[in-house]
Coordinates of N, CA and C in Angstrom, one line a residue:
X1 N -134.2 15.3 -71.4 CA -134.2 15.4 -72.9 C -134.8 16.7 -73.4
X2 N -134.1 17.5 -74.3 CA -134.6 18.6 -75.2 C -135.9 18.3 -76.1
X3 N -136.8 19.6 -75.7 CA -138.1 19.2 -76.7 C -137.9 20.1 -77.9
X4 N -138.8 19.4 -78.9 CA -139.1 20.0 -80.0 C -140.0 20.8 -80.1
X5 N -139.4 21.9 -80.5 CA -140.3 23.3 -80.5 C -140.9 23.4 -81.8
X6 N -142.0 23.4 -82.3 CA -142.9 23.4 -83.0 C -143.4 24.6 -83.6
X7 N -143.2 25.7 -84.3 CA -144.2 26.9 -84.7 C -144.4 27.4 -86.1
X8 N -145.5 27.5 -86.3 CA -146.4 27.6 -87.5 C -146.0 28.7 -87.6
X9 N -145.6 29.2 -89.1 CA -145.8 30.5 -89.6 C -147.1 30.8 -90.3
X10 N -148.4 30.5 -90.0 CA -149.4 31.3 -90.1 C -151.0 30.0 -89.5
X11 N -152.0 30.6 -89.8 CA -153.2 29.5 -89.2 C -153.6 29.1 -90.6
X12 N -154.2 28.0 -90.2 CA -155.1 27.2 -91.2 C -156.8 27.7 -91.4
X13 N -157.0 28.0 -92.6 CA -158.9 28.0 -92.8 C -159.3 26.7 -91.7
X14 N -160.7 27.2 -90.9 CA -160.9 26.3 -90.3 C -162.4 26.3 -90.7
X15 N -162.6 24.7 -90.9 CA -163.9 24.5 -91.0 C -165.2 23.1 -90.1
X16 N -166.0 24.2 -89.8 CA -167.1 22.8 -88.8 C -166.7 21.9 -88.8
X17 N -166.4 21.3 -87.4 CA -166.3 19.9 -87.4 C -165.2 19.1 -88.6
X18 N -164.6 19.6 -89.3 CA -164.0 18.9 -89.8 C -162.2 19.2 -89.7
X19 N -161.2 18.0 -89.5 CA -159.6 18.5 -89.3 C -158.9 18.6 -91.0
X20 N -158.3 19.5 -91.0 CA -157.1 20.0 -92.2 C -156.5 18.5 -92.4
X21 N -156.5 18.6 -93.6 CA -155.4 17.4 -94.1 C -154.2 18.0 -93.1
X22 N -153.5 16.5 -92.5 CA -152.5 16.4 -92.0 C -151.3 16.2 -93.0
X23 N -150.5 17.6 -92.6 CA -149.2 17.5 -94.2 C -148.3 16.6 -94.0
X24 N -147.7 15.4 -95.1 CA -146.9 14.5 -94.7 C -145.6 14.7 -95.4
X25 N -144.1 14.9 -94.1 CA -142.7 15.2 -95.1 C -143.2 16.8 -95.0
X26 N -143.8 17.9 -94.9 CA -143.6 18.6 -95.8 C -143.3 20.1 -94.0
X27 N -141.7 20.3 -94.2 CA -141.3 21.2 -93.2 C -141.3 22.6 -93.4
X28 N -141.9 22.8 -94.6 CA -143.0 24.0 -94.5 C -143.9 24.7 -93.7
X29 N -145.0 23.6 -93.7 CA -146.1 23.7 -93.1 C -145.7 23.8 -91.6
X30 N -144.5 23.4 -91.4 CA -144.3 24.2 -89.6 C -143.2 24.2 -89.0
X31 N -143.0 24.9 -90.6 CA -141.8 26.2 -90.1 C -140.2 25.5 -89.4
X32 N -140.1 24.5 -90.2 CA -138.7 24.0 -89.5 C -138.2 22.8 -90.6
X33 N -137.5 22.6 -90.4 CA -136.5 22.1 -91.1 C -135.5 21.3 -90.9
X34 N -134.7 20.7 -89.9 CA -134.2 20.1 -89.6 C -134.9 18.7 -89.1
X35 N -136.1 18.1 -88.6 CA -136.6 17.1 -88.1 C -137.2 16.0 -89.1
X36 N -137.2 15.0 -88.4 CA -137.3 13.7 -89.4 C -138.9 13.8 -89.7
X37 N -139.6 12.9 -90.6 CA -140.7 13.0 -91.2 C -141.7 12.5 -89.8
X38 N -141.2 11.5 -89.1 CA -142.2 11.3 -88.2 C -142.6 12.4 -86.7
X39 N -141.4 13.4 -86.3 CA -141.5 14.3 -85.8 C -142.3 15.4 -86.5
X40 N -142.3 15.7 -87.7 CA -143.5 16.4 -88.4 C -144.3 15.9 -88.5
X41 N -145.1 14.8 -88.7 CA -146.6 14.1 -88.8 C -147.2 14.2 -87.5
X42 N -146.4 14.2 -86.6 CA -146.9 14.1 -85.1 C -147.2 15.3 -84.5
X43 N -146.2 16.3 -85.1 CA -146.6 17.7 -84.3 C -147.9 17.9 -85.5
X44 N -148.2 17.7 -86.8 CA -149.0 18.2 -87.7 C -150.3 17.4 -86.7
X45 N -150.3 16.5 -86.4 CA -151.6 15.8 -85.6 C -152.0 16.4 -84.5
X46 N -150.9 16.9 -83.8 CA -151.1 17.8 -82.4 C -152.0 18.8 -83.3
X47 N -151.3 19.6 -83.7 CA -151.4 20.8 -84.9 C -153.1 20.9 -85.4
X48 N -153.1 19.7 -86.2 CA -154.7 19.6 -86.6 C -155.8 19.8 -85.2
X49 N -155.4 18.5 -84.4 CA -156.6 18.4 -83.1 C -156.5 19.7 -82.7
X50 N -156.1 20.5 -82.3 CA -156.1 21.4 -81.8 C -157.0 22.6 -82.5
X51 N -156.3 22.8 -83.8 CA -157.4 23.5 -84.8 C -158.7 22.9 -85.1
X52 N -158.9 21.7 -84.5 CA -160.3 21.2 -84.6 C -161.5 21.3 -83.9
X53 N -160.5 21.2 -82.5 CA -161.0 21.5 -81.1 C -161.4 22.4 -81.6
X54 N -161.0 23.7 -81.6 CA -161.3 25.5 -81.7 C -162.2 25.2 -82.5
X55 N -162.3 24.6 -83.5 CA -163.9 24.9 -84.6 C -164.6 24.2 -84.2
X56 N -164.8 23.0 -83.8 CA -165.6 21.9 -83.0 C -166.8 23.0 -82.5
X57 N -168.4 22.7 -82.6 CA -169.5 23.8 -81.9 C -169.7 22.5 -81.1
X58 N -169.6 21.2 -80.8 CA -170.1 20.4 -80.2 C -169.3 19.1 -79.0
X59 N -169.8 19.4 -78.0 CA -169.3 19.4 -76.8 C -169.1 17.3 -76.5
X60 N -168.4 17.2 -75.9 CA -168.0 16.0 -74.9 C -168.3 15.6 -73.9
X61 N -169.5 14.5 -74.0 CA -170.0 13.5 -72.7 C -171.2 14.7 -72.2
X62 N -171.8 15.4 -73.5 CA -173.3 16.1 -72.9 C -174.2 15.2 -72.0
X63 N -174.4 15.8 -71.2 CA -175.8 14.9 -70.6 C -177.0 15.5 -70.8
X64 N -178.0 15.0 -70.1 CA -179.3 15.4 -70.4 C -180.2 15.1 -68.5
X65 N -181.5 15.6 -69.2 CA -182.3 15.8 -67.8 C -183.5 15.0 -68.4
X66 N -184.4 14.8 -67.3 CA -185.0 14.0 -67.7 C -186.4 14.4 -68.7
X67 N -186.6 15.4 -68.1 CA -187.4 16.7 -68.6 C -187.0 18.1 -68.8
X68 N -187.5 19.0 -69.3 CA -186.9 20.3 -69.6 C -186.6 21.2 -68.6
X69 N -187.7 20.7 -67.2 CA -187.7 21.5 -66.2 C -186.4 20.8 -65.3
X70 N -186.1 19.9 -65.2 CA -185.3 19.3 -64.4 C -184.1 20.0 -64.2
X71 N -183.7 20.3 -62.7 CA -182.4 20.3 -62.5 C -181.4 19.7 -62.0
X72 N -181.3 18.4 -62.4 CA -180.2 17.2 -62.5 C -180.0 16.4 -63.4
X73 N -178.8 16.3 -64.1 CA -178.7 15.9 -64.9 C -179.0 14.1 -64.4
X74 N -179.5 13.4 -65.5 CA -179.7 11.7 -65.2 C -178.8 10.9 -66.2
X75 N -178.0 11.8 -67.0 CA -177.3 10.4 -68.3 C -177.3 11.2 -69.1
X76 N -176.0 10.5 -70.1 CA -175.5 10.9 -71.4 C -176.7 11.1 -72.3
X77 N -176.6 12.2 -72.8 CA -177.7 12.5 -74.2 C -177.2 11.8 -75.0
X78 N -178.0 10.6 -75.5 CA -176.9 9.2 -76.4 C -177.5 9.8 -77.7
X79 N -178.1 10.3 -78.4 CA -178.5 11.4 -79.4 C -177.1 11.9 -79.9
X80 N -176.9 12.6 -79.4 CA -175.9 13.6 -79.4 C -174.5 13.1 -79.3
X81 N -174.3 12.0 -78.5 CA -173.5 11.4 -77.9 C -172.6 10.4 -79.4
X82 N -173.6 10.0 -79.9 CA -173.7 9.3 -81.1 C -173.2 10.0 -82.9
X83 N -173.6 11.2 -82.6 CA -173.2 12.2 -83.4 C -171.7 12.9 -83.2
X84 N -171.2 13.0 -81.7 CA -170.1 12.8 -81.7 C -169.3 12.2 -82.1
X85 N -169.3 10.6 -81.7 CA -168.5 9.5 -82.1 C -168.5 9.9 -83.8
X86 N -169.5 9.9 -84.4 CA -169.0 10.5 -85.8 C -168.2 11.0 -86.4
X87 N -168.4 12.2 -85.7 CA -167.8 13.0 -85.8 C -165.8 13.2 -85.8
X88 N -165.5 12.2 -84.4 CA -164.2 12.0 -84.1 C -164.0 11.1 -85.3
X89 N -164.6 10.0 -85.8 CA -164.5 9.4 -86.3 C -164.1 10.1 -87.9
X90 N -164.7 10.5 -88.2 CA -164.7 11.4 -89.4 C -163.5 12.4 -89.6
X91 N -162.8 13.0 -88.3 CA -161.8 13.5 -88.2 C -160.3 12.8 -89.0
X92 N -160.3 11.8 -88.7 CA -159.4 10.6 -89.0 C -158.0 11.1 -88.2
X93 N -158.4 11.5 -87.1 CA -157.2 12.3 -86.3 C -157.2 10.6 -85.4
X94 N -157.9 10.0 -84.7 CA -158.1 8.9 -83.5 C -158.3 7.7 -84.7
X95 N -157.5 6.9 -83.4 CA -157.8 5.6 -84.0 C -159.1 4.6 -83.4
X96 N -159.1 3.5 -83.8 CA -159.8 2.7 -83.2 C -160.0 2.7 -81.2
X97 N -158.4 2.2 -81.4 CA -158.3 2.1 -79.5 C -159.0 3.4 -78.9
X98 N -158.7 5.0 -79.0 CA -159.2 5.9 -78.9 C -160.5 5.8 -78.9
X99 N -161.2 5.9 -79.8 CA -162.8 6.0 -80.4 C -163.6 5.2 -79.3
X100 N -162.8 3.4 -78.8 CA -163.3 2.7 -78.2 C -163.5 3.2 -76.6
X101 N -162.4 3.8 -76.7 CA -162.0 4.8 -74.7 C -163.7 5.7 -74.6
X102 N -163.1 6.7 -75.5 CA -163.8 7.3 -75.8 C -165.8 6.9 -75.4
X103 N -166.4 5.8 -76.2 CA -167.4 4.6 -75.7 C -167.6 4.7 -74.5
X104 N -166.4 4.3 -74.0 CA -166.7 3.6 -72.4 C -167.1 4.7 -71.7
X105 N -166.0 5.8 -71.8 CA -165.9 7.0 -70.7 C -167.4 7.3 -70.8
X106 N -168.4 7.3 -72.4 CA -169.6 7.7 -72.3 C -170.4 7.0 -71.3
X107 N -170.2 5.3 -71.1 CA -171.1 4.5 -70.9 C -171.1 4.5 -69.8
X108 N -169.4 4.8 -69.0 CA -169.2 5.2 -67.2 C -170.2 6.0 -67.2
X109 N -170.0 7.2 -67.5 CA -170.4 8.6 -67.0 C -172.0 8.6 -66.8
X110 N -172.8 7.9 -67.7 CA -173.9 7.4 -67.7 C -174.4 6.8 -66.8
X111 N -173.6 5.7 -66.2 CA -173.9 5.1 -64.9 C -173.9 5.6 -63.8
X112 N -172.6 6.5 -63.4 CA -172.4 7.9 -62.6 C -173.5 8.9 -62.1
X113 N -173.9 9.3 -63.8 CA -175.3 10.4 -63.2 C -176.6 9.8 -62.6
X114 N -176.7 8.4 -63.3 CA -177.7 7.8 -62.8 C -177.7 7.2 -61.4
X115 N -176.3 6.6 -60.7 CA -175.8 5.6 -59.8 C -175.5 6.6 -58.6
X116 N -175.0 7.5 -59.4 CA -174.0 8.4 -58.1 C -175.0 9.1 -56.8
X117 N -174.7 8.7 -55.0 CA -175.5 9.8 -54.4 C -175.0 11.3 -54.8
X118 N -173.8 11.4 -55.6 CA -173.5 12.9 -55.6 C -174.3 13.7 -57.3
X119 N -175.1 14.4 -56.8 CA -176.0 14.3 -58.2 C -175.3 16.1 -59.2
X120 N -175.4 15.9 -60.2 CA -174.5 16.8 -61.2 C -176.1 18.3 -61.4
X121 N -175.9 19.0 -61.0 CA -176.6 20.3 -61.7 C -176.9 21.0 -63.0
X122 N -178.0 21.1 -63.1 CA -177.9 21.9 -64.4 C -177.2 23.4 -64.3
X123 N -176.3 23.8 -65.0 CA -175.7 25.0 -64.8 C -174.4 25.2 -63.8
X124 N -174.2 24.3 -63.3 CA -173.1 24.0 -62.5 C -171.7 23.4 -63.2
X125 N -171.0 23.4 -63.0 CA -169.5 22.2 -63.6 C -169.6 20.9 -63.1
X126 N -169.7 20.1 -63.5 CA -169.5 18.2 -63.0 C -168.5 18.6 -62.4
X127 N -168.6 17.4 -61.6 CA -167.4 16.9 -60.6 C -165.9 16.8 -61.6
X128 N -166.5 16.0 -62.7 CA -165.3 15.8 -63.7 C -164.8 16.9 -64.6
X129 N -165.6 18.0 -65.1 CA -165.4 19.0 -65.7 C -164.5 20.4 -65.3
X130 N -164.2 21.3 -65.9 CA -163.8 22.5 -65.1 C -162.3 22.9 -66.3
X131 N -162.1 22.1 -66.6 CA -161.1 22.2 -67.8 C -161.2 21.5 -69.4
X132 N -160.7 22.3 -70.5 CA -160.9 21.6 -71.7 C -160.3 20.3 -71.9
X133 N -160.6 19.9 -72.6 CA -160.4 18.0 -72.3 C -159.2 17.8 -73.2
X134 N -159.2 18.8 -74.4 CA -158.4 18.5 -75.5 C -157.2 19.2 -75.5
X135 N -157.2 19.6 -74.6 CA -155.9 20.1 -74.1 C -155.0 20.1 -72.9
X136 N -156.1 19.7 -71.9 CA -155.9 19.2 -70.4 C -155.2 20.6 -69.9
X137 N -156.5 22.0 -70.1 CA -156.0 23.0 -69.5 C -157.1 24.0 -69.5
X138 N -156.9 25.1 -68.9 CA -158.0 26.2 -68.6 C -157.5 27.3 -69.0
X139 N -155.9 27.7 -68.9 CA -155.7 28.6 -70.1 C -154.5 28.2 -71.0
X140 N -154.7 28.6 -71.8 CA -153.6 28.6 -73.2 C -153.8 29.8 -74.0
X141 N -152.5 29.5 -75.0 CA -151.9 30.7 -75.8 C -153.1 31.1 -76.9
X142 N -153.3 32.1 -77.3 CA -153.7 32.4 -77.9 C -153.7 31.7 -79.6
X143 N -152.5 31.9 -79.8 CA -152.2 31.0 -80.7 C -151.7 29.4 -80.2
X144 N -152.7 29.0 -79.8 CA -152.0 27.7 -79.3 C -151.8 27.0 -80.4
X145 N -152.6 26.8 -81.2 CA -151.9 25.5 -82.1 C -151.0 25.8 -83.3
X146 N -150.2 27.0 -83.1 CA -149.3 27.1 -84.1 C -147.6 27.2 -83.1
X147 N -147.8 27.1 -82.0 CA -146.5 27.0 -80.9 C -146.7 25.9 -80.0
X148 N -145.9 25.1 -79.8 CA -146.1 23.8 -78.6 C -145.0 23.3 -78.6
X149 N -144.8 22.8 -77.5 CA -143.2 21.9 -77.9 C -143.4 20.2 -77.6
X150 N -143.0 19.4 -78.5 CA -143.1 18.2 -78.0 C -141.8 17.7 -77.1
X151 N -142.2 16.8 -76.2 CA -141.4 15.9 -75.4 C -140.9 14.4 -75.1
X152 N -139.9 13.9 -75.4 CA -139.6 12.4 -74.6 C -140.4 11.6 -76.4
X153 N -139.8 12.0 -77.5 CA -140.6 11.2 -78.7 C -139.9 9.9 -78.8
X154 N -140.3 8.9 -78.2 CA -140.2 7.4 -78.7 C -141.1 7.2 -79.8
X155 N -140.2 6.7 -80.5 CA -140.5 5.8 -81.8 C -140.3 4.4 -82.0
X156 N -141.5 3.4 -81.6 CA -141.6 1.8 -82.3 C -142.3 1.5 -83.2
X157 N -141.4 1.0 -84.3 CA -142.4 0.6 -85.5 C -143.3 1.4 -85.7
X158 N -144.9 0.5 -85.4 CA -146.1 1.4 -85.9 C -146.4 2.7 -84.8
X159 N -145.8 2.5 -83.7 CA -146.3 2.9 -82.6 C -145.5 4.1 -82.0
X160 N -146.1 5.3 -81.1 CA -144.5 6.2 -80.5 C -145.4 6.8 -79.6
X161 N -144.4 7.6 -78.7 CA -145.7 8.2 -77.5 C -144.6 10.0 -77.4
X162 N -145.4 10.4 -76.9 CA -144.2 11.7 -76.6 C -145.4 12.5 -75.5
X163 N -145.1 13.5 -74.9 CA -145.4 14.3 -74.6 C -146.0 15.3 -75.3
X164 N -146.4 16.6 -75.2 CA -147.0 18.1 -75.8 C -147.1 19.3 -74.7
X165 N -147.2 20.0 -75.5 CA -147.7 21.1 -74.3 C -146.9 22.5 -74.6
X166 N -147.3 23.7 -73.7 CA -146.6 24.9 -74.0 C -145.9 25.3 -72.8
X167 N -145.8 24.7 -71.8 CA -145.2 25.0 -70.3 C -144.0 23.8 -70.8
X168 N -143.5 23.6 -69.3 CA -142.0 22.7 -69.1 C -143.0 20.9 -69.2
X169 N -141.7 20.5 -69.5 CA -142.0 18.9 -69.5 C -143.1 18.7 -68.7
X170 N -143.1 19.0 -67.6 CA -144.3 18.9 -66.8 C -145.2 18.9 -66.6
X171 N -145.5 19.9 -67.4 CA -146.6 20.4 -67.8 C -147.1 19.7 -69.0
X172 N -146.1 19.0 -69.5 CA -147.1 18.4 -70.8 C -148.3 17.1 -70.8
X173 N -148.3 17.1 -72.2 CA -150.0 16.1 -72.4 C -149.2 14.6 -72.9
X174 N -149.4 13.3 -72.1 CA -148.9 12.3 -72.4 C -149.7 11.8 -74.0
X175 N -149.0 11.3 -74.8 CA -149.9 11.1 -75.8 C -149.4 9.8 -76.2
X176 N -150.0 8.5 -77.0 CA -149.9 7.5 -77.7 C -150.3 7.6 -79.1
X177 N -149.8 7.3 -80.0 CA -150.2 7.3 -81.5 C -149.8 6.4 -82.2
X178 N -150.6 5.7 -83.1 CA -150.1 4.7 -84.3 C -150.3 4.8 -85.5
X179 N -149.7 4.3 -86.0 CA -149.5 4.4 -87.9 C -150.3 3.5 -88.3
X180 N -151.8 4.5 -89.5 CA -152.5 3.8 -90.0 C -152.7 4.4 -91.7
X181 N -152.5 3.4 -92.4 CA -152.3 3.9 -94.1 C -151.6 5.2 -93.8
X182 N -150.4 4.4 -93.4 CA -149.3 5.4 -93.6 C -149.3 6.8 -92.8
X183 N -150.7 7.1 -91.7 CA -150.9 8.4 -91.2 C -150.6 7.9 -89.8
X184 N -149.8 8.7 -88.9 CA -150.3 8.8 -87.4 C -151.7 9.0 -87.2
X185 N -152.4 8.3 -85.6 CA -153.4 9.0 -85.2 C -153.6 8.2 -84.0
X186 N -154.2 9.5 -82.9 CA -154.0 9.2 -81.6 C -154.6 8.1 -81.3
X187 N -154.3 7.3 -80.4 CA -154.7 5.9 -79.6 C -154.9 6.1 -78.2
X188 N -154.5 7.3 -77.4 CA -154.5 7.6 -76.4 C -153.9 9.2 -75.9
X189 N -154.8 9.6 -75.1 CA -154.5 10.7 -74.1 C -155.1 10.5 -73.1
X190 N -153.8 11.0 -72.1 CA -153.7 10.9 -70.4 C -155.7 11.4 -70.1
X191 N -155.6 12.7 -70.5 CA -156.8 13.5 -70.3 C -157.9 12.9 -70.1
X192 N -158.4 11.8 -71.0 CA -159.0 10.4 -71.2 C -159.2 9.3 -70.4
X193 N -158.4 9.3 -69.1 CA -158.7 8.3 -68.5 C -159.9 7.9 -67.9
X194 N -160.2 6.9 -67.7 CA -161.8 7.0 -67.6 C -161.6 7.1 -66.0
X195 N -160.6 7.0 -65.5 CA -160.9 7.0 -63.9 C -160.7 8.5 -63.7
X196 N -160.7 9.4 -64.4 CA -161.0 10.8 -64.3 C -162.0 11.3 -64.2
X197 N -163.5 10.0 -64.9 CA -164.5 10.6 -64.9 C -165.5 9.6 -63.9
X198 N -164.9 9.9 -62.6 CA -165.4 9.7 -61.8 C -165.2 10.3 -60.4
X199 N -166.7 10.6 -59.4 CA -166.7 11.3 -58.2 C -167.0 10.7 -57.1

């Protein structure tokens, strides 16, 4: 199946921590014109997360040490951890199911640093780390979030999944999304599995 190629004719102001109103109907905002309204809400979602990521100063599944001097990490900094979840939440990019994933992977990874004989370094990459999470990659375009192409867009009722990405089908990010007051917003990425965040 042919993807939809997606590109913005210019970037959005970006501001801390917070996502751009996602544009609804409106094939302006990205540069095309032929596609149905739910094929633009969806790339506009891609669209946003992505420009959020980039502004985002605050990281995913931080851990902590026990003391300052320590070099091994023992567990999620739940401080911080907590200020995230806000944070996503605040986005209004994720849904409920998301937010919930999201929870767990903290509360695994937690058990991990503390459980695991394989112990995580300060200054080192985790076992689970080594690539951006929100993109499920280590390089991308420069302008990533104004070019991407989506893939494989099923549409049910509230619900639709498609692919993403800037390489071949293959290359792309599996995604789930549902319709809430009328907005898409993600429920799932592959990137997310919690059995990823484990060594």
């Amino acid at each position: 199946m042919m993807g939809i190629i997606f590109c913005s004719a210019g970037c959005q102001t970006r501001q801390e921590e917070k996502a751009p109103e996602i544009p609804q109907n409106d094939s302006t905002a990205l540069n095309v014109t032929s596609f149905d309204s739910d094929s633009l809400e969806m790339a506009a979602l891609i669209k946003n997360m992505l420009i959020w990521d980039d502004s985002s100063k605050m990281g995913d599944f931080l851990e902590k040490t026990d003391s300052p001097d320590d070099s091994i990490y023992t567990g999620i900094d739940w401080e911080i951890h907590q200020k995230r979840m806000q944070v996503l939440s605040d986005t209004k990019l994720f849904n409920e199911d998301f937010l919930e994933n999201y929870q767990k992977i903290a509360e695994h990874l937690d058990r991990e640093l503390k459980e695991n004989p394989l112990k995580c370094y300060v200054g080192e990459i985790p076992p689970y780390g080594g690539f951006r999470l929100w993109c499920n990659c280590q390089d991308y375009p420069d302008d990533r979030e104004n070019c991407f192409t989506i893939f494989n867009l099923k549409v049910e009722g509230d619900s639709a999944s498609f692919k993403w990405g800037w390489g071949g089908e293959e290359w792309g990010n599996y995604v789930k999304v549902k319709k809430k007051n009328n907005s898409w917003r993600i429920s799932y990425m592959e990137q997310f599995d919690i059995e990823r965040f484990s060594w």
